[in-house]
Tab-separated table of C-alpha atoms in Angstrom:
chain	number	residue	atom	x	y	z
A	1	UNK	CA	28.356	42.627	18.736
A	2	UNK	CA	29.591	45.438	20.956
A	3	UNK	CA	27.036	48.070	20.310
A	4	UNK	CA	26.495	51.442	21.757
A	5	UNK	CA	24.648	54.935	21.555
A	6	UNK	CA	25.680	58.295	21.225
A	7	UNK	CA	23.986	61.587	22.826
A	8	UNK	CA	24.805	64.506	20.510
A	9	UNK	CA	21.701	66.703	21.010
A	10	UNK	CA	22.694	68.852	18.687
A	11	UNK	CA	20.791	71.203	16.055
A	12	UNK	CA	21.422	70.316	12.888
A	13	UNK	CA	21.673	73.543	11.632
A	14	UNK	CA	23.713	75.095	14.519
A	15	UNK	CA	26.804	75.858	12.016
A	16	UNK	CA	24.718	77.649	9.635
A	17	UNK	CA	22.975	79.356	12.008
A	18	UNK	CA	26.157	80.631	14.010
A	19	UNK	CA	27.648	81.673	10.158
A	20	UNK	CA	24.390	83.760	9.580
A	21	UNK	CA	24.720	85.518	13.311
A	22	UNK	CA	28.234	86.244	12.394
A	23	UNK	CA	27.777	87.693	9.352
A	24	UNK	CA	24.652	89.790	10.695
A	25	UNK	CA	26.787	90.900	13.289
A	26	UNK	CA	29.682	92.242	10.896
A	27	UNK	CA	26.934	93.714	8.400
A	28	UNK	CA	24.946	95.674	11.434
A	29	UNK	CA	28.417	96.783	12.849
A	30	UNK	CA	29.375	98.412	9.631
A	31	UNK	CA	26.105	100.149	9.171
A	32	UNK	CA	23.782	98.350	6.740
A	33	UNK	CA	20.414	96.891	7.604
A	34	UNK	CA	19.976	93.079	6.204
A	35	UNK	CA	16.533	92.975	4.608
A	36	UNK	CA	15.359	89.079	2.894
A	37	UNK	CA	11.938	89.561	0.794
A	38	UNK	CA	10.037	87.006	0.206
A	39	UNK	CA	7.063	85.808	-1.759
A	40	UNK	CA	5.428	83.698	-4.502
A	41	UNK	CA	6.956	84.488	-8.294
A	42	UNK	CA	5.492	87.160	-9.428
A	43	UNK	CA	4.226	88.648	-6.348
A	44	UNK	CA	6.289	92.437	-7.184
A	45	UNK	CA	9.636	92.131	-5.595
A	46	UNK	CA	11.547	93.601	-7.748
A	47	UNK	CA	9.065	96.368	-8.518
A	48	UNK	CA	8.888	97.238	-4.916
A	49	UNK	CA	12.553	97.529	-4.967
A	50	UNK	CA	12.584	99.739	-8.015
A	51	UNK	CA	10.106	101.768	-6.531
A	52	UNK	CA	12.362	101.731	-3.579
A	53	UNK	CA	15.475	102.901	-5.192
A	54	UNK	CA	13.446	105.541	-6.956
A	55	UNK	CA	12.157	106.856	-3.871
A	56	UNK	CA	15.417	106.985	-2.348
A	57	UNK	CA	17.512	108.396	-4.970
A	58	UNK	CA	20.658	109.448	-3.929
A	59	UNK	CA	19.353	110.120	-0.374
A	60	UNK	CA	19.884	106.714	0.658
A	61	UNK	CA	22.412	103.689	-0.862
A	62	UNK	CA	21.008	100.584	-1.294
A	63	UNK	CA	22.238	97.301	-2.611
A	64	UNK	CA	20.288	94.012	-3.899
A	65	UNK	CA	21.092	91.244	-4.157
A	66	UNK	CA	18.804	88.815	-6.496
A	67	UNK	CA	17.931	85.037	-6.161
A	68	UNK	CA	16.718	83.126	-8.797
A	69	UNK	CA	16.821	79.702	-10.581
A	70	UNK	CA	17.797	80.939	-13.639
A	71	UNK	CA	18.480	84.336	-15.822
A	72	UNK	CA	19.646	87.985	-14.455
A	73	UNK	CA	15.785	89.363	-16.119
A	74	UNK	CA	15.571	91.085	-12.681
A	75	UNK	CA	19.172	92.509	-12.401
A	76	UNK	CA	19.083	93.588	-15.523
A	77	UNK	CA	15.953	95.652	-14.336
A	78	UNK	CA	17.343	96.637	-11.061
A	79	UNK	CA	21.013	97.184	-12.425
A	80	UNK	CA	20.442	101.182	-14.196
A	81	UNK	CA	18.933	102.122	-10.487
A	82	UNK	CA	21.502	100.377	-7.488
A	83	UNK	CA	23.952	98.214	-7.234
A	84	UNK	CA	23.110	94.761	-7.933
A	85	UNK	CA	24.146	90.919	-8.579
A	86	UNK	CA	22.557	88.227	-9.567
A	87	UNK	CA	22.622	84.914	-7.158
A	88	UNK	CA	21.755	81.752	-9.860
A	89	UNK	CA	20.652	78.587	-7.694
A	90	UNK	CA	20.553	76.719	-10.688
A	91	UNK	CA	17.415	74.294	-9.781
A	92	UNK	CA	17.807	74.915	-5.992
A	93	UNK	CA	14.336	76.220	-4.568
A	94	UNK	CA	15.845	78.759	-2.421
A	95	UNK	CA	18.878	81.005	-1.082
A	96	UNK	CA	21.513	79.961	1.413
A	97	UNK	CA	23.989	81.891	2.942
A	98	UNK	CA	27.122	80.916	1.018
A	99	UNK	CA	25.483	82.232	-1.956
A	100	UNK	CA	24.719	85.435	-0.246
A	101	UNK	CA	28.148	86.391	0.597
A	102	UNK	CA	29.541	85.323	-2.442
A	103	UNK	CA	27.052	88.148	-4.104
A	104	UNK	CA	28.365	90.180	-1.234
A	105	UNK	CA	31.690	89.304	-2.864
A	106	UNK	CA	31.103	90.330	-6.571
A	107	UNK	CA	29.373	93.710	-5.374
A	108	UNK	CA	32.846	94.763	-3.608
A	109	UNK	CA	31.266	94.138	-0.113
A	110	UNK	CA	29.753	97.851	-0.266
A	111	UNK	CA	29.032	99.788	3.067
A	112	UNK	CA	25.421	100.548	1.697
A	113	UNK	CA	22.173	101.465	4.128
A	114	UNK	CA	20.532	98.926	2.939
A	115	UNK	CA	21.114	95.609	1.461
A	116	UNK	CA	18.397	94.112	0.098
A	117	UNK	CA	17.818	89.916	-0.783
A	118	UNK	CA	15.717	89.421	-3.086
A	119	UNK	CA	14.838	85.605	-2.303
A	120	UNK	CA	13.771	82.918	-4.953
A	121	UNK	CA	10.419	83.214	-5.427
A	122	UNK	CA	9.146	80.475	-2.930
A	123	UNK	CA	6.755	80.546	0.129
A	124	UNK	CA	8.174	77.128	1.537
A	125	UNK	CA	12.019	76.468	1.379
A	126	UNK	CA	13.278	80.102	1.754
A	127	UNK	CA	11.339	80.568	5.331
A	128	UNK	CA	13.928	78.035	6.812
A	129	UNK	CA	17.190	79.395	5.811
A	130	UNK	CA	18.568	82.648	7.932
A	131	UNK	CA	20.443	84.439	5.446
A	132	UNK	CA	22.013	86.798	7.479
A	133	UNK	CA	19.222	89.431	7.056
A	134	UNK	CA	18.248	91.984	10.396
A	135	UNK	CA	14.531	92.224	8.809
A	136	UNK	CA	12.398	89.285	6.951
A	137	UNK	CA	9.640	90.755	4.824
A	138	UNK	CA	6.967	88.564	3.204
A	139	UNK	CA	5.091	90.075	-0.064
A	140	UNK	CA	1.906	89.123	-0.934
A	141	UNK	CA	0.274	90.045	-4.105
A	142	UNK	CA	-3.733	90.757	-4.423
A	143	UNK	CA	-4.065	88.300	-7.263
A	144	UNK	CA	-2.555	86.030	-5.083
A	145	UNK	CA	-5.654	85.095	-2.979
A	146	UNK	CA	-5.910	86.311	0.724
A	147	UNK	CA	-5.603	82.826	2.020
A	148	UNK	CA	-1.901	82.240	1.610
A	149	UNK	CA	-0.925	83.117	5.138
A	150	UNK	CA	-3.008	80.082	6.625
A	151	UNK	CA	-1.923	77.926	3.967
A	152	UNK	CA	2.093	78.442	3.794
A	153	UNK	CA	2.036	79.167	8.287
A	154	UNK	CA	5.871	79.239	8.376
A	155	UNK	CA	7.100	81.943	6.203
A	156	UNK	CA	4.842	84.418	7.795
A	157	UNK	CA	5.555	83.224	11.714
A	158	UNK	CA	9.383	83.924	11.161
A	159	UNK	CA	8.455	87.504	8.979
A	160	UNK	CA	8.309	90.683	10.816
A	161	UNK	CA	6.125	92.440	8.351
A	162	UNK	CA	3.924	91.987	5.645
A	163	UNK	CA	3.508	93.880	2.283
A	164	UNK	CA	0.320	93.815	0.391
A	165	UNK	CA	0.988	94.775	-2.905
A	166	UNK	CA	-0.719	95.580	-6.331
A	167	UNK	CA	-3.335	97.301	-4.751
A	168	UNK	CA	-4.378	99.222	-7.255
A	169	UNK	CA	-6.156	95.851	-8.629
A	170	UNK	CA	-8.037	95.615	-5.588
A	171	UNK	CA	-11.331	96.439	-7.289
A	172	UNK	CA	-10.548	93.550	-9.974
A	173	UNK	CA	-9.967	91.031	-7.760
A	174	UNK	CA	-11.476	88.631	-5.101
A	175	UNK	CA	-9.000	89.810	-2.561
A	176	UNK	CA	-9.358	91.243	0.994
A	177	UNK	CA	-7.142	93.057	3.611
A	178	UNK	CA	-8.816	92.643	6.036
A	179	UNK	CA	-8.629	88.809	5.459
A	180	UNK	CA	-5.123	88.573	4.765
A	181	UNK	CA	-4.715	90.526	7.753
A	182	UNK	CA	-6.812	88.347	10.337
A	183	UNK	CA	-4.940	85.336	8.702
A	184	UNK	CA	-1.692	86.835	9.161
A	185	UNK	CA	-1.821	88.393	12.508
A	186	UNK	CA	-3.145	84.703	14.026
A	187	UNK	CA	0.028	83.848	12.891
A	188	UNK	CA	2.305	86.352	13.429
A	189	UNK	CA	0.583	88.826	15.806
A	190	UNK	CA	3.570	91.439	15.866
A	191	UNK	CA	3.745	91.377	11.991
A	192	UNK	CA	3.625	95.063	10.949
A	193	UNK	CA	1.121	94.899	7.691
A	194	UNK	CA	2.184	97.771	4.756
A	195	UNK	CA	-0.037	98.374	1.458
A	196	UNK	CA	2.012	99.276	-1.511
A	197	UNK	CA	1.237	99.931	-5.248
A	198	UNK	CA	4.760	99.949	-7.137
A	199	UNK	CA	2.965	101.635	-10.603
A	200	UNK	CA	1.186	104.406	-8.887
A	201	UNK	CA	3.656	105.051	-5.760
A	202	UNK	CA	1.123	104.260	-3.362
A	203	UNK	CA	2.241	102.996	0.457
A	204	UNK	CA	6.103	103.653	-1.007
A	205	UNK	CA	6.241	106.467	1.236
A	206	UNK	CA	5.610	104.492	4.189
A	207	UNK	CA	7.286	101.606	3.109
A	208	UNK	CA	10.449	103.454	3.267
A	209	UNK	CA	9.723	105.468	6.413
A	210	UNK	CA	9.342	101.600	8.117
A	211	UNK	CA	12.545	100.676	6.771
A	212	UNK	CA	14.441	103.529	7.550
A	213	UNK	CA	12.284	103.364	11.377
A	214	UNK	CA	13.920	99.647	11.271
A	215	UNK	CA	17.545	101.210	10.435
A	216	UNK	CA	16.998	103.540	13.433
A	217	UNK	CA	16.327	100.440	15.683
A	218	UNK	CA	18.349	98.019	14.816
A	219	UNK	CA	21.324	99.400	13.193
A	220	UNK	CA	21.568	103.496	14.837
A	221	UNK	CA	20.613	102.556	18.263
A	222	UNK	CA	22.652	98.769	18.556
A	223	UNK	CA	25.797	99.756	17.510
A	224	UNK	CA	28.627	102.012	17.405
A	225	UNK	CA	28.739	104.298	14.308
A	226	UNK	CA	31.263	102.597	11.792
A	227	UNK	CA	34.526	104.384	11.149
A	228	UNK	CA	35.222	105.748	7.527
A	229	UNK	CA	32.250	105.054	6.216
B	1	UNK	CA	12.287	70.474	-1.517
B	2	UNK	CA	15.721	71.615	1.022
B	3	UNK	CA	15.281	68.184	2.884
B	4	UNK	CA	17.558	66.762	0.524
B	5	UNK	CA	20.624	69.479	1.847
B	6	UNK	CA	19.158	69.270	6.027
B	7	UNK	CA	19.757	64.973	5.023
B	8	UNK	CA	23.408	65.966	3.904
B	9	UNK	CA	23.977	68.192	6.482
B	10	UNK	CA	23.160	65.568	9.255
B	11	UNK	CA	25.074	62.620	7.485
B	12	UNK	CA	28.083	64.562	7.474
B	13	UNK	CA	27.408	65.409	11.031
B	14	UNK	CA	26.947	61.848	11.748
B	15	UNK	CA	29.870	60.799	10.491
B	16	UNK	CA	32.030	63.393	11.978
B	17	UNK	CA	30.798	62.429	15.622
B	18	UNK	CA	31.094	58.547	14.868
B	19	UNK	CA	34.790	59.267	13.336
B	20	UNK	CA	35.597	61.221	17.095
B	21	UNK	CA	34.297	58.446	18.561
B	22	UNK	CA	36.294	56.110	17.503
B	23	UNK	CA	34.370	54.527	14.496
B	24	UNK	CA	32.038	51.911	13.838
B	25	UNK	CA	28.887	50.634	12.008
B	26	UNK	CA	26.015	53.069	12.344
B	27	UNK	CA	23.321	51.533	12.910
B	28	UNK	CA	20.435	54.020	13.964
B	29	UNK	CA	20.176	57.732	13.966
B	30	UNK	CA	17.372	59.700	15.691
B	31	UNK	CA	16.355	62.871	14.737
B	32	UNK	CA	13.378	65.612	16.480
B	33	UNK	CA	11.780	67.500	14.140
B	34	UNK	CA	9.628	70.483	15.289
B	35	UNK	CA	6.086	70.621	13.496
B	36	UNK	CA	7.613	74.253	13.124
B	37	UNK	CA	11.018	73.365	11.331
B	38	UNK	CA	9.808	73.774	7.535
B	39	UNK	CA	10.801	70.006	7.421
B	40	UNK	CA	8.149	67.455	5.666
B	41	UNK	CA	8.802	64.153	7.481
B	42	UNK	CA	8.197	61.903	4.530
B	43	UNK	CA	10.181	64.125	1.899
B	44	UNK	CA	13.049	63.716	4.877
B	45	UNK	CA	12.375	60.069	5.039
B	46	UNK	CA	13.049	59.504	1.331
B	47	UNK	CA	15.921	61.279	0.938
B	48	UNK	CA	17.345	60.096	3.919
B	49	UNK	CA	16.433	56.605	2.458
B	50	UNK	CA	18.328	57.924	-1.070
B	51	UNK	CA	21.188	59.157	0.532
B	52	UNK	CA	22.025	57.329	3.376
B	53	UNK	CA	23.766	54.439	1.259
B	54	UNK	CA	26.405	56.826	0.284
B	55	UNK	CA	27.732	57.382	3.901
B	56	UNK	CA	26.561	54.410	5.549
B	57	UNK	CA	24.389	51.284	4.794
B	58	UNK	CA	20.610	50.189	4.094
B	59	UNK	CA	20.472	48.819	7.458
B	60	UNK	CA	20.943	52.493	8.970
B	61	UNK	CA	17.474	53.011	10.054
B	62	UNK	CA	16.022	56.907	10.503
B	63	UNK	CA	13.840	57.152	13.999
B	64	UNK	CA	11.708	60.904	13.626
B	65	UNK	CA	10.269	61.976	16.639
B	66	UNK	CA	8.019	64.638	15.623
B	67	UNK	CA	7.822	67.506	18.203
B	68	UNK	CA	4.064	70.144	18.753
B	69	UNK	CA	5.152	73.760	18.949
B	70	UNK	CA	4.711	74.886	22.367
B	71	UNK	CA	4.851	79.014	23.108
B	72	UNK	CA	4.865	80.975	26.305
B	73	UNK	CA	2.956	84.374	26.152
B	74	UNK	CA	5.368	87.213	26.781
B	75	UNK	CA	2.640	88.968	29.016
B	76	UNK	CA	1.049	86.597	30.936
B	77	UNK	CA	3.561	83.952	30.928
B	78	UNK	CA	0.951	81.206	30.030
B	79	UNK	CA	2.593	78.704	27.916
B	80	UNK	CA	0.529	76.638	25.606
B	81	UNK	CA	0.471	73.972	22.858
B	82	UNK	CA	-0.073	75.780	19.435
B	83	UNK	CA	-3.027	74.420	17.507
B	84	UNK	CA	-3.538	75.204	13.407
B	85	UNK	CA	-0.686	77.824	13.748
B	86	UNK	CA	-2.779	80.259	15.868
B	87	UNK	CA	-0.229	81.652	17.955
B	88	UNK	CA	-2.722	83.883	20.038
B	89	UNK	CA	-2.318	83.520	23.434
B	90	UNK	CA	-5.339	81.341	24.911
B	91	UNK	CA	-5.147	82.938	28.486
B	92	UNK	CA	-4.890	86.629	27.449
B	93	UNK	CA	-5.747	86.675	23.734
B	94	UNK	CA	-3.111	89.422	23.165
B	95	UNK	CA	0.320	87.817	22.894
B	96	UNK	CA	3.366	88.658	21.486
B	97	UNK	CA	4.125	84.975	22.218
B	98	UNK	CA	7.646	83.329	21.979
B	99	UNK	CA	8.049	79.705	20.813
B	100	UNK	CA	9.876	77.234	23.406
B	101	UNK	CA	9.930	73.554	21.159
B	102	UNK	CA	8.637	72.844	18.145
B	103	UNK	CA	11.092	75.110	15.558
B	104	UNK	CA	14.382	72.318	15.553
B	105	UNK	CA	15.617	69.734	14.207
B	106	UNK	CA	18.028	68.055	16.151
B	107	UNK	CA	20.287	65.305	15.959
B	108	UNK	CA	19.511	63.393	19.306
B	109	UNK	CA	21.617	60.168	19.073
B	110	UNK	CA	23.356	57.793	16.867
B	111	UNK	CA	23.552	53.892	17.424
B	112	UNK	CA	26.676	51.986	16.187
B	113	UNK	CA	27.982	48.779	16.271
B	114	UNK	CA	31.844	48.916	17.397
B	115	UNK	CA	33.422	45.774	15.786
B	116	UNK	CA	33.172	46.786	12.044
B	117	UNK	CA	34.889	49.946	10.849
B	118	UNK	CA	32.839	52.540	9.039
B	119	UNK	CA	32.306	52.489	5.217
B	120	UNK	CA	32.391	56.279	4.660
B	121	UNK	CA	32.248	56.618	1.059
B	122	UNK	CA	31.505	60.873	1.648
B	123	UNK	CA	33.894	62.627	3.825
């Protein structure tokens, strides 16, 4: 038996990761900032990005794009605000990039500010996937418990800021900021930590200012400003 | 559970460098996985153990070598192993911190036996 061994050393997920660079690359060049959200079901993604839109309106364009196993319930909420497409994974626990652009795809490819990912509601799976996004933002919800960021490590080390929301049922629930914070910033310690109420408006303000601050850096000051846009 | 699709993903890579090579019986495969990589070992194990029969054979064994997460502060340049996911530098206790091993999974080698040609049911 004539047997022998091969050295690859290679990353498994070197391809995916060089599509996801590419495509971050063409997206930033163009002008629109590549934001992935995160978080449990139910944790107020796509009432922070209603609140979002409504903050915005008509002063900047935003796009999202939603993930989810099955039903369009939250494009169909989203859809009389921005422009928006639903991503069905049909079973599959999180996004991948393929899936992404093919959204890309039905929305016309639009030269928005902002493109938004709405990710299947997950806090394991959709930390390992880069889906092309410039900005990974991890919600967490005060019902939620303030313990999650010790508990699910990875999703917030490779997040770049944190949301808090629902806090207007802070005074209902056995949830602290301070905690969550502590937890988080062992973790991450650059994570930038936002508090945001999508009912009453509260921390939307600042919410946007840190995306558009994000635009500014990674987007205005990176590359050259698109033509014809 | 994306250990199923990371299994697929290295099969297919597998096979593709075994193919260039010239073909063969695979026989072992080793794989690093970071204790940072979002993979589960034993979820990988079992659906390597599900899947492998499609490209290969039973006798293909898996070999996991399970890699800490080491940083290096970005201040003080100390570089340390991270415990519990604290990723506070121990030297200066301010960080930011960058981490240097423990985030891949990697496809190290592959063992084959050269006198039988390769089943390859999945191309």
């Amino acid at each position: 038996m004539n047997t022998r061994v091969l050295s690859v050393r290679r990353d498994i997920q070197a391809e995916q990761k060089a599509d996801a660079a590419a495509e971050r690359e063409r997206l930033g060049r163009r002008g629109t900032l590549v934001i992935n959200l995160l978080s449990s079901p139910g944790s107020g993604k796509t009432s922070l990005l209603e609140a979002t839109a409504r903050h915005w309106a008509g002063r900047r364009s935003m796009a999202v794009l939603v993930g989810d196993l099955e039903t369009d319930r939250d494009a169909q909420r989203l859809a009389p605000l921005v422009p928006v497409a639903q991503l069905t994974t049909g079973g599959a626990c999180h996004l991948e990039l393929p899936l992404v652009q093919r959204g890309l795809q039905a929305l016309g490819d639009p030269a928005v500010d902002f493109l938004f990912i709405e990710n299947v509601g997950n806090l394991v799976c959709p930390a390992s996937h880069d889906l092309a996004e410039h900005l990974r933002v991890v919600l967490i919800s005060t019902t939620e418990g303030d313990d999650k960021p010790g508990k699910y490590p990875k999703m917030f080390r490779t997040s770049q800021a944190m949301v808090v929301t629902k806090q207007d049922l802070l005074p209902h629930v056995p949830f602290s900021i301070e905690a969550v914070t502590e937890d988080a910033l062992k973790i991450q310690p650059a994570l930038k930590v936002l508090t945001t109420c999508a009912i009453d408006n509260r921390g939307i303000q600042e919410w946007c200012e840190f995306l558009e601050q994000q635009y500014q850096e990674k987007i205005e000051s990176v590359y050259e400003p698109a033509v014809n846009r | 559970m994306h250990e199923r699709s990371l299994v697929q993903t290295l099969l297919n890579q597998v096979q593709q460098v075994v193919d260039a090579d010239g073909g063969g019986v695979v026989k072992e495969i080793q794989v690093q996985v970071g204790d940072l990589s979002g993979v589960e070992p034993l979820l990988f194990e079992s659906a390597f153990a599900e899947l492998v029969t499609e490209w290969f054979s039973q006798e293909c064994r898996l070999v996991l070598d399970i890699v800490p997460v080491k940083a290096e502060c970005r201040l003080c340049g100390q570089c340390f192993e991270v415990q519990d996911y604290e990723f506070l530098c121990p030297a200066c206790g301010t960080g930011p911190v960058e981490v240097i091993q423990g985030d891949q999974v990697k496809l190290m080698s592959i063992t084959v036996d050269s006198e039988k040609s390769v089943s390859g049911a999945k191309s």
